[in-house]
Amino acid sequence: MEIFERRIYFLKLLSEHILISFGALAITTIAGIALGIWVFYSSRSRSLVMPIINFLYTIPSIAMFGLLIPLVGIGLKNALIVLVLYGLLPMVRNTFTGLNEVRSDIVEAAAGMGATRYQIFKDVYFPLALPSIVSGLRITTVMLVALTGLAALIGAGGLGQAIFRGLNTMNTPMIVAGSLGISLFAILGDRFVGVFENKIVRIVSHNATKKQRIKVWINIALLAIVLISAVANTNPFSSTNKETVTVASKPTGEQFILGEIMAQLIENETDLQVIRKFGIGGGTTNIHPALMNGKLDMYVEYTGTGWMNVLKEKLPDDNQVNFKDIQALYQDKFQLKWLGLLGFNNTYALAIPDSLARKFNISTSSDLARNSGHFKFGAEFDFFERPDGYQGLVKTYGFNFASIHEMDINLRYNAIIQGKVNAIDAFTTDAKIVAQNLRVLKDDLHYFPSYEAGIIIRMETLDKHPELEPLLTMLNEKISTTTMMQMNYEVEVENKDPKEVAQSFIATIKQENKDE
C-alpha cells in the first residue's frame, strides 16, 4: 500500500502541514482579533482596513504565492504570509460583527454601574462576542489547512507535495493519500475548535467549573505536544553540524528524477546535507529568482528555456542554442554556472495518436497543418505564452485547429485518453508517448529550438564547496534521450519512486566508471 510503503515520507509531509497551517493559524488568530477590535473602536480605520482585507481575499491564492516570490522568495516565509493574509478576513469580520452586535443596553448598564472602558470590554464586549469570534476561528482553521496544500508549489512542503508529485508522475495513490490527509486534517481541526467552543466561552465568562478549566488546559497541552512533535520531525531549526545545499526541481516527473540523482550523489559522496525543494510551481519563473537570492543552490535547466525565458535572447537562425554562449552569459549576468550538458535534448514536438496518423497519412508537422481542421489541440498554459510556443508555431506552419484547449502540463495525456483533444505538444523524453502509442511528428520546418539539459549552480555555492563541480560533472553526457525516456517511463507508467529510479541510475554509472 502506497501510504505504508512511504510512511516516513508521509509523516514528514504531515508534520510540515501541521507546522505551516497551525503556525499561520496562531498568527492569524492574534492579528485578526486585534484588527477586529481596532476597527470596532475606530470607524476611520474601519473604512481603510476592511476594504484592503476584502481586496486581498479576492486575489487567487496561487497568484498570491507567485507575487510574493520576488519579495520574500520561496518556502515557509512566503507560505505563512499568504496564509495569514487569507485568514484575516473571517477573523477580522467575525470579531467586528460579534462586538458590534452586543446590545447597547447591556453596555449602558455596565457604564452606569461605574465600569471603566477596559472593564466594559473585558467583562461585556469580549465574552458576548466570543461565540462569533470562535465561529470565525472554525472557518479560518478549515480554510488554512486546505490552502496549506498549495504551499508545496513554492517549496514550503506539506501534504500538497504528495498531491502535486502524484499529478506530475501520474501516481493516483499519491494524489488520493495527499488529498485524504488534508481533508481529514481539516475535519479534525474543525472538530477540535467546535468541541471546545462552549468551554472556551464559559472560561472567558468566568462560568466554567474547575474541572472544565483543567480539561481545556490538558487539551491545549496535548495540542502543544503535537506542534512540538511536528517541529521536531520537520527539523527546521536543526542543530546538525553538517552544511547544507538546496537542490530544486520543476514540477515534472523528469525533474523529480534528475533532482534525486543530484541530491543522492551529493549525499553519497560528500559530507553535505541536501535540502530537497522539488516540484516548485512555475518552474524556471520561480526557481531562477530563488537561485539568485540564495534560497536555492542548483537545479536542472534546458538551454532553450534559459536562452529565451531567462536571458531574453533571440534564437539564432538555426534555432540551436550555442552552449558556450549561454554558459558565458549566465556567469557574466547572474554568477550562475552551467556545469555542462547531461546528454539529452528534451525539445518540443507535436504528437497525435498513431491511429489518426495512419488514417490521415501524417508524419510531419506540415502534414498535420494540412489536416488541422480535424484535430483538437491541447497544451499547457505556458506553451501559449512562450516565444517558441503556439503563436510562432501557427505562424510557421499555418495551423487552423478545430479547437484549442489550455490545461495543466501533466493533464495533456489524460486529455488524449478521454478524447478531449487528439493533438498535443509533447517533450521528446515523455514516457507517455510510448505508453499511449502516439506518433511524434517530425518538425520538418525546424521551428522548435534545442532544449539540452544541464545543471545550473550558484558560483557562490561552488566557491564554498568546490568538491561539487567534479562530482556533478560526472553526469555530463551520461543521460541519453533514450535513457531519460526509460527513467520517465519507470516513474510515470510503472509508478516507481523517483528516488528508487535515481538510485538505480547512480549505481549504473558508478559501475560504468569502474569498468572504464
XYZ file of C-alpha atoms in Angstrom:
516
model
C 0.000 0.000 0.000
C 1.322 3.442 -1.029
C 0.939 5.134 2.366
C 2.519 2.276 4.311
C 5.457 1.902 1.934
C 6.216 5.635 2.152
C 5.086 6.172 5.741
C 8.205 8.125 6.707
C 7.748 10.410 3.705
C 4.054 10.995 4.504
C 4.786 11.523 8.197
C 7.260 14.243 7.272
C 4.704 15.885 4.971
C 2.045 15.717 7.688
C 4.435 17.311 10.178
C 5.190 20.114 7.727
C 1.476 20.605 7.111
C 0.747 20.854 10.827
C 3.610 23.278 11.371
C 2.653 25.586 8.486
C -1.122 25.598 8.987
C -1.130 25.925 12.778
C 1.696 28.456 12.694
C -0.362 30.546 10.266
C -3.494 29.961 12.370
C -1.815 31.217 15.542
C -0.615 34.399 13.847
C -3.951 34.923 12.096
C -5.939 34.474 15.313
C -3.929 37.048 17.249
C -3.703 39.549 14.377
C -7.311 39.029 13.291
C -8.795 39.568 16.755
C -6.575 42.607 17.330
C -7.593 44.161 13.989
C -11.233 43.329 14.617
C -11.140 45.141 17.955
C -9.317 48.100 16.390
C -11.808 48.560 13.539
C -14.694 48.242 16.027
C -13.438 51.139 18.132
C -12.165 53.230 15.196
C -14.578 53.990 12.357
C -11.819 55.787 10.459
C -9.567 52.712 10.456
C -12.574 50.528 9.559
C -13.099 52.378 6.277
C -9.455 51.681 5.372
C -8.708 48.220 6.808
C -11.843 46.323 5.783
C -11.677 47.173 2.038
C -7.987 46.180 1.968
C -8.686 42.833 3.653
C -11.640 42.215 1.324
C -9.488 43.029 -1.707
C -6.677 40.674 -0.629
C -9.211 37.877 -0.271
C -10.246 38.262 -3.931
C -6.706 37.591 -5.225
C -6.344 33.904 -6.229
C -4.138 32.134 -3.700
C -1.823 30.684 -6.346
C -1.263 34.167 -7.748
C -0.534 35.489 -4.253
C 2.166 32.856 -3.716
C 3.760 33.854 -7.025
C 3.537 37.601 -6.412
C 5.455 37.300 -3.148
C 8.367 35.319 -4.594
C 10.347 38.406 -5.755
C 9.855 39.944 -2.289
C 10.376 37.062 0.153
C 11.446 34.149 -2.041
C 10.022 30.652 -1.820
C 9.432 28.419 1.183
C 7.962 28.781 4.658
C 8.043 32.586 4.937
C 6.118 33.003 1.684
C 3.551 30.388 2.739
C 2.956 31.935 6.166
C 2.442 35.440 4.751
C -0.102 34.261 2.165
C -1.995 32.083 4.632
C -2.164 34.840 7.234
C -3.437 37.345 4.656
C -6.176 34.939 3.573
C -7.112 34.028 7.139
C -7.568 37.630 8.260
C -10.917 38.213 6.570
C -13.076 35.730 8.556
C -11.260 36.516 11.810
C -11.488 40.309 11.487
C -15.055 40.238 10.182
C -16.342 37.839 12.838
C -14.588 39.726 15.637
C -16.019 43.036 14.464
C -19.502 41.545 13.943
C -19.508 39.907 17.367
C -18.515 43.129 19.122
C -20.889 45.238 17.056
C -23.884 43.033 17.878
C -23.515 43.355 21.673
C -26.698 45.009 22.931
C -26.250 48.671 23.760
C -28.456 48.486 26.875
C -26.069 45.968 28.462
C -23.122 48.270 27.767
C -25.001 51.256 29.144
C -25.934 49.339 32.298
C -22.278 48.424 32.901
C -21.213 52.024 32.344
C -23.927 53.228 34.697
C -22.531 50.956 37.401
C -19.178 52.732 37.108
C -17.280 50.208 34.932
C -14.272 51.612 33.075
C -13.891 51.307 29.307
C -11.430 48.434 29.746
C -13.739 46.645 32.191
C -16.661 47.006 29.786
C -14.584 45.459 27.024
C -13.200 42.646 29.205
C -16.422 41.736 31.029
C -19.115 42.671 28.498
C -17.992 43.076 24.895
C -15.433 40.279 24.603
C -17.378 37.474 26.410
C -20.542 38.230 24.417
C -18.634 38.484 21.122
C -16.652 35.287 21.727
C -19.126 32.859 20.072
C -18.867 34.866 16.841
C -15.057 35.004 17.157
C -14.787 31.241 17.691
C -17.088 30.679 14.719
C -14.643 32.698 12.616
C -11.821 30.610 14.040
C -13.511 27.402 12.860
C -13.882 28.782 9.340
C -10.286 30.004 9.342
C -8.956 26.659 10.589
C -10.544 24.667 7.764
C -9.566 27.255 5.157
C -5.919 27.445 6.215
C -5.494 23.668 6.405
C -6.865 23.392 2.855
C -4.833 26.325 1.483
C -1.647 24.934 3.021
C -1.895 22.226 0.367
C -0.935 24.847 -2.219
C 2.196 25.813 -0.278
C 4.000 22.873 -1.875
C 4.029 24.827 -5.136
C 6.529 27.287 -3.664
C 8.674 24.681 -1.908
C 7.177 25.001 1.582
C 6.262 21.308 1.867
C 3.131 19.831 3.391
C 0.666 17.222 2.178
C 0.095 19.181 -1.024
C 3.519 17.932 -2.097
C 2.112 14.402 -2.311
C -0.759 15.651 -4.484
C 1.462 17.561 -6.895
C 4.051 14.795 -7.040
C 1.239 12.374 -7.823
C -0.065 14.646 -10.592
C 3.411 15.128 -12.025
C 4.233 11.414 -12.044
C 0.697 10.121 -12.792
C 0.625 8.341 -9.434
C -3.028 8.143 -8.353
C -2.381 6.621 -4.875
C -0.148 9.597 -4.046
C -2.872 12.031 -5.088
C -5.502 10.191 -3.037
C -3.251 9.927 0.030
C -2.392 13.626 -0.015
C -5.995 14.697 -0.630
C -7.449 12.457 2.076
C -4.756 13.581 4.507
C -5.648 17.253 4.020
C -9.391 16.553 4.228
C -9.036 14.505 7.418
C -6.763 17.119 8.970
C -9.248 19.907 8.143
C -12.158 17.933 9.638
C -10.199 17.192 12.823
C -9.197 20.845 13.144
C -12.803 21.959 12.781
C -13.976 19.372 15.319
C -11.270 20.381 17.781
C -12.338 24.022 17.759
C -16.022 23.054 17.762
C -15.751 20.742 20.764
C -14.179 23.451 22.910
C -16.262 26.352 21.624
C -18.706 26.392 24.575
C -15.997 25.587 27.102
C -13.854 28.494 25.955
C -16.853 30.818 26.181
C -17.564 29.625 29.719
C -13.956 30.168 30.818
C -13.815 33.694 29.421
C -17.199 34.425 31.012
C -15.939 33.021 34.344
C -18.760 30.441 34.315
C -16.611 27.335 33.934
C -16.065 24.820 36.709
C -12.589 23.904 37.850
C -12.899 20.511 36.131
C -13.815 22.154 32.815
C -10.842 24.503 33.070
C -8.483 21.593 33.716
C -9.832 19.698 30.671
C -9.271 22.700 28.427
C -5.714 23.177 29.647
C -4.983 19.451 29.187
C -6.154 19.623 25.581
C -4.157 22.781 24.965
C -1.111 20.951 26.340
C -1.799 17.999 24.008
C -2.035 20.384 21.047
C 1.277 21.945 22.083
C 2.860 18.473 22.198
C 1.593 17.756 18.668
C 3.075 21.031 17.402
C 6.399 20.375 19.138
C 6.484 16.890 17.586
C 5.800 18.405 14.169
C 8.656 20.870 14.622
C 10.969 18.073 15.741
C 10.023 15.883 12.776
C 10.408 18.612 10.147
C 13.543 19.773 11.950
C 13.544 23.334 10.542
C 15.993 24.577 13.153
C 18.307 21.623 13.008
C 21.484 21.997 15.009
C 23.366 19.490 12.887
C 26.964 20.379 12.171
C 26.561 19.414 8.521
C 26.496 22.212 5.987
C 23.591 22.185 3.581
C 22.927 22.717 -0.112
C 19.473 23.036 -1.625
C 18.540 21.154 -4.791
C 15.417 22.301 -6.643
C 13.296 20.852 -9.418
C 10.441 21.858 -11.662
C 7.060 20.120 -11.291
C 7.578 17.222 -13.714
C 8.437 13.571 -13.252
C 11.647 14.027 -15.221
C 12.758 16.847 -12.951
C 11.992 14.813 -9.819
C 14.304 12.092 -11.138
C 17.113 14.485 -12.056
C 16.779 16.291 -8.727
C 17.077 12.992 -6.884
C 20.136 11.995 -8.911
C 21.921 15.213 -7.925
C 20.788 15.004 -4.304
C 21.819 11.370 -3.850
C 25.211 11.894 -5.494
C 25.955 14.756 -3.112
C 24.723 12.836 -0.063
C 26.691 9.714 -1.008
C 29.976 11.369 -1.931
C 30.244 14.406 0.383
C 29.541 15.431 3.968
C 26.922 17.922 2.840
C 23.277 17.646 3.831
C 20.830 18.102 0.929
C 17.596 20.024 1.266
C 15.170 18.955 -1.463
C 12.868 21.618 -2.891
C 11.194 19.591 -5.611
C 8.139 20.324 -7.748
C 8.257 24.121 -7.467
C 5.278 25.579 -9.315
C 6.020 27.930 -12.170
C 9.281 26.161 -12.969
C 12.005 28.493 -14.195
C 9.879 31.583 -13.485
C 10.066 30.922 -9.749
C 13.254 28.877 -9.452
C 15.602 31.363 -11.151
C 14.778 34.292 -8.784
C 15.136 31.942 -5.798
C 18.530 30.874 -7.147
C 19.575 34.496 -7.476
C 18.676 35.382 -3.885
C 20.359 32.304 -2.437
C 17.221 30.371 -1.451
C 18.236 27.558 -3.831
C 21.644 26.319 -4.941
C 21.150 24.237 -8.081
C 18.688 22.648 -10.485
C 18.481 21.188 -13.982
C 17.582 23.665 -16.728
C 17.196 23.394 -20.503
C 19.193 25.530 -22.919
C 16.203 26.795 -24.899
C 14.401 27.891 -21.745
C 17.492 29.564 -20.332
C 18.248 31.368 -23.574
C 14.768 32.763 -24.265
C 12.973 32.900 -20.900
C 15.846 33.892 -18.613
C 18.351 35.700 -20.820
C 15.590 37.037 -23.103
C 17.800 36.460 -26.139
C 16.574 35.818 -29.674
C 17.191 32.425 -31.172
C 19.893 32.002 -33.813
C 18.738 31.410 -37.372
C 19.046 27.642 -36.963
C 17.162 27.712 -33.604
C 20.073 25.916 -31.927
C 21.442 27.491 -28.740
C 25.240 27.518 -28.522
C 26.214 26.107 -25.135
C 29.363 28.207 -24.733
C 27.371 31.381 -25.344
C 24.686 30.582 -22.780
C 27.302 29.458 -20.259
C 29.246 32.698 -20.607
C 26.149 34.911 -20.363
C 24.870 33.143 -17.243
C 28.215 33.577 -15.486
C 28.517 37.218 -16.514
C 24.929 38.312 -15.747
C 23.896 36.076 -12.871
C 27.035 34.489 -11.388
C 25.481 31.116 -12.182
C 27.362 28.311 -13.875
C 26.193 25.666 -16.288
C 28.294 22.638 -15.366
C 27.864 21.026 -18.764
C 25.183 19.088 -20.615
C 23.685 15.833 -19.391
C 23.388 14.316 -22.854
C 19.728 14.531 -23.876
C 17.687 17.085 -25.775
C 14.166 17.343 -24.380
C 12.729 19.606 -27.022
C 9.147 20.205 -28.017
C 7.344 18.116 -30.598
C 3.766 17.615 -31.711
C 2.176 14.238 -31.076
C -1.054 12.588 -32.238
C -2.498 9.084 -31.821
C -0.834 6.654 -34.213
C -4.238 5.524 -35.488
C -5.036 9.057 -36.679
C -1.547 9.470 -38.112
C -2.178 6.409 -40.291
C -5.727 7.480 -41.167
C -4.660 10.916 -42.438
C -1.153 9.838 -43.559
C 0.577 12.294 -41.197
C 4.259 12.065 -40.316
C 5.361 15.720 -40.154
C 4.064 18.934 -38.619
C 3.355 20.231 -42.134
C 1.133 17.184 -42.750
C -0.746 17.975 -39.552
C -1.179 21.601 -40.622
C -2.898 20.483 -43.838
C -5.300 18.345 -41.803
C -5.518 20.519 -38.690
C -9.267 21.152 -39.119
C -9.833 17.544 -37.968
C -7.835 17.978 -34.752
C -8.455 19.439 -31.289
C -5.159 20.772 -29.923
C -4.229 20.802 -26.227
C -1.168 22.232 -24.492
C -0.082 23.592 -21.124
C -0.726 27.243 -20.268
C 2.968 28.114 -20.629
C 3.055 26.917 -24.244
C 0.630 29.643 -25.318
C 2.899 32.371 -23.869
C 6.387 31.156 -24.731
C 8.315 32.889 -27.523
C 8.833 29.432 -29.063
C 5.253 28.362 -28.379
C 1.865 28.349 -30.029
C 1.762 31.737 -31.786
C 5.033 31.176 -33.615
C 4.059 27.577 -34.370
C 0.857 28.728 -36.087
C 2.733 31.421 -37.980
C 5.349 28.916 -39.183
C 3.065 26.036 -40.140
C -0.333 27.691 -40.676
C -2.328 25.522 -38.257
C -6.102 26.006 -38.063
C -7.192 23.546 -35.376
C -10.866 22.746 -34.787
C -10.488 23.836 -31.145
C -7.802 24.885 -28.673
C -7.596 23.655 -25.061
C -5.311 25.073 -22.351
C -4.551 22.778 -19.403
C -2.012 21.799 -16.767
C 1.152 20.335 -18.253
C 0.521 16.952 -16.619
C -3.027 16.563 -17.941
C -2.348 16.576 -21.684
C -2.034 12.807 -21.972
C -5.142 12.233 -19.854
C -6.999 14.583 -22.203
C -5.994 12.405 -25.166
C -7.224 9.249 -23.401
C -10.543 10.942 -22.597
C -10.951 12.209 -26.155
C -10.920 15.879 -25.149
C -8.046 16.512 -27.567
C -6.306 14.478 -30.270
C -3.166 16.552 -30.790
C -0.806 17.845 -28.112
C 2.576 19.418 -27.589
C 4.948 16.822 -26.182
C 8.510 16.591 -24.974
C 10.803 14.172 -26.731
C 11.557 12.301 -23.484
C 7.905 11.872 -22.441
C 7.224 8.294 -21.371
C 3.544 8.552 -22.226
C 4.434 8.802 -25.910
C 5.250 5.093 -25.863
C 2.615 4.121 -23.292
C -0.230 5.673 -25.304
C 1.050 4.696 -28.747
C 1.428 8.253 -30.003
C 3.294 9.321 -33.088
C 5.802 12.151 -32.647
C 5.703 14.318 -35.752
C 8.846 15.462 -37.466
C 9.471 19.190 -37.071
C 10.200 19.493 -40.793
C 10.452 23.308 -40.769
C 12.804 23.210 -37.742
C 10.638 25.502 -35.610
C 11.426 24.197 -32.140
C 14.803 25.126 -30.610
C 17.150 22.788 -28.793
C 16.424 22.036 -25.143
C 19.543 20.307 -23.936
C 19.529 19.637 -20.205
C 22.283 20.788 -17.889
C 22.912 21.524 -14.215
C 22.964 25.182 -13.144
C 24.624 26.023 -9.833
C 25.393 29.243 -7.987
C 29.037 30.344 -8.276
C 28.964 31.214 -4.579
C 27.991 27.629 -3.795
C 30.884 26.315 -5.900
C 33.335 28.677 -4.178
C 32.143 27.365 -0.818
C 32.012 23.712 -1.858
C 34.437 23.216 -4.781
C 34.084 19.436 -4.499
C 30.620 19.711 -6.064
C 31.856 20.603 -9.549
C 33.881 17.440 -10.294
C 31.181 15.344 -8.639
C 28.250 16.710 -10.649
C 30.148 16.909 -13.932
C 30.343 13.120 -13.709
C 26.801 13.237 -15.080
C 27.741 15.104 -18.247
C 26.823 13.146 -21.392
C 25.714 10.200 -19.232
C 21.960 10.536 -19.805
C 20.853 9.919 -23.382
C 17.366 10.745 -24.652
C 16.556 7.033 -24.602
C 17.829 6.665 -21.023
C 15.820 9.656 -19.843
C 12.670 8.384 -21.534
C 13.152 4.977 -19.896
C 13.549 6.533 -16.437
C 10.470 8.677 -17.053
C 8.585 5.525 -18.077
C 9.510 3.794 -14.843
C 8.178 6.711 -12.783
C 5.155 7.830 -14.813
C 3.903 4.478 -16.133
C 5.261 1.849 -13.735
C 4.734 4.183 -10.737
C 8.193 3.687 -9.301
C 9.507 6.174 -6.755
C 11.837 8.757 -8.412
C 14.209 8.116 -5.509
C 14.434 4.431 -6.434
C 14.930 5.172 -10.146
C 17.658 7.708 -9.373
C 19.409 5.259 -7.059
C 19.444 2.603 -9.767
C 20.843 5.053 -12.336
C 23.644 6.177 -9.998
C 24.615 2.554 -9.377
C 24.779 2.002 -13.160
C 27.060 4.952 -13.903
C 29.316 4.067 -10.972
C 29.702 0.582 -12.386
C 30.415 2.017 -15.844
C 33.107 4.281 -14.371
C 34.716 1.289 -12.657
C 34.691 -0.710 -15.892
C 36.385 2.173 -17.686
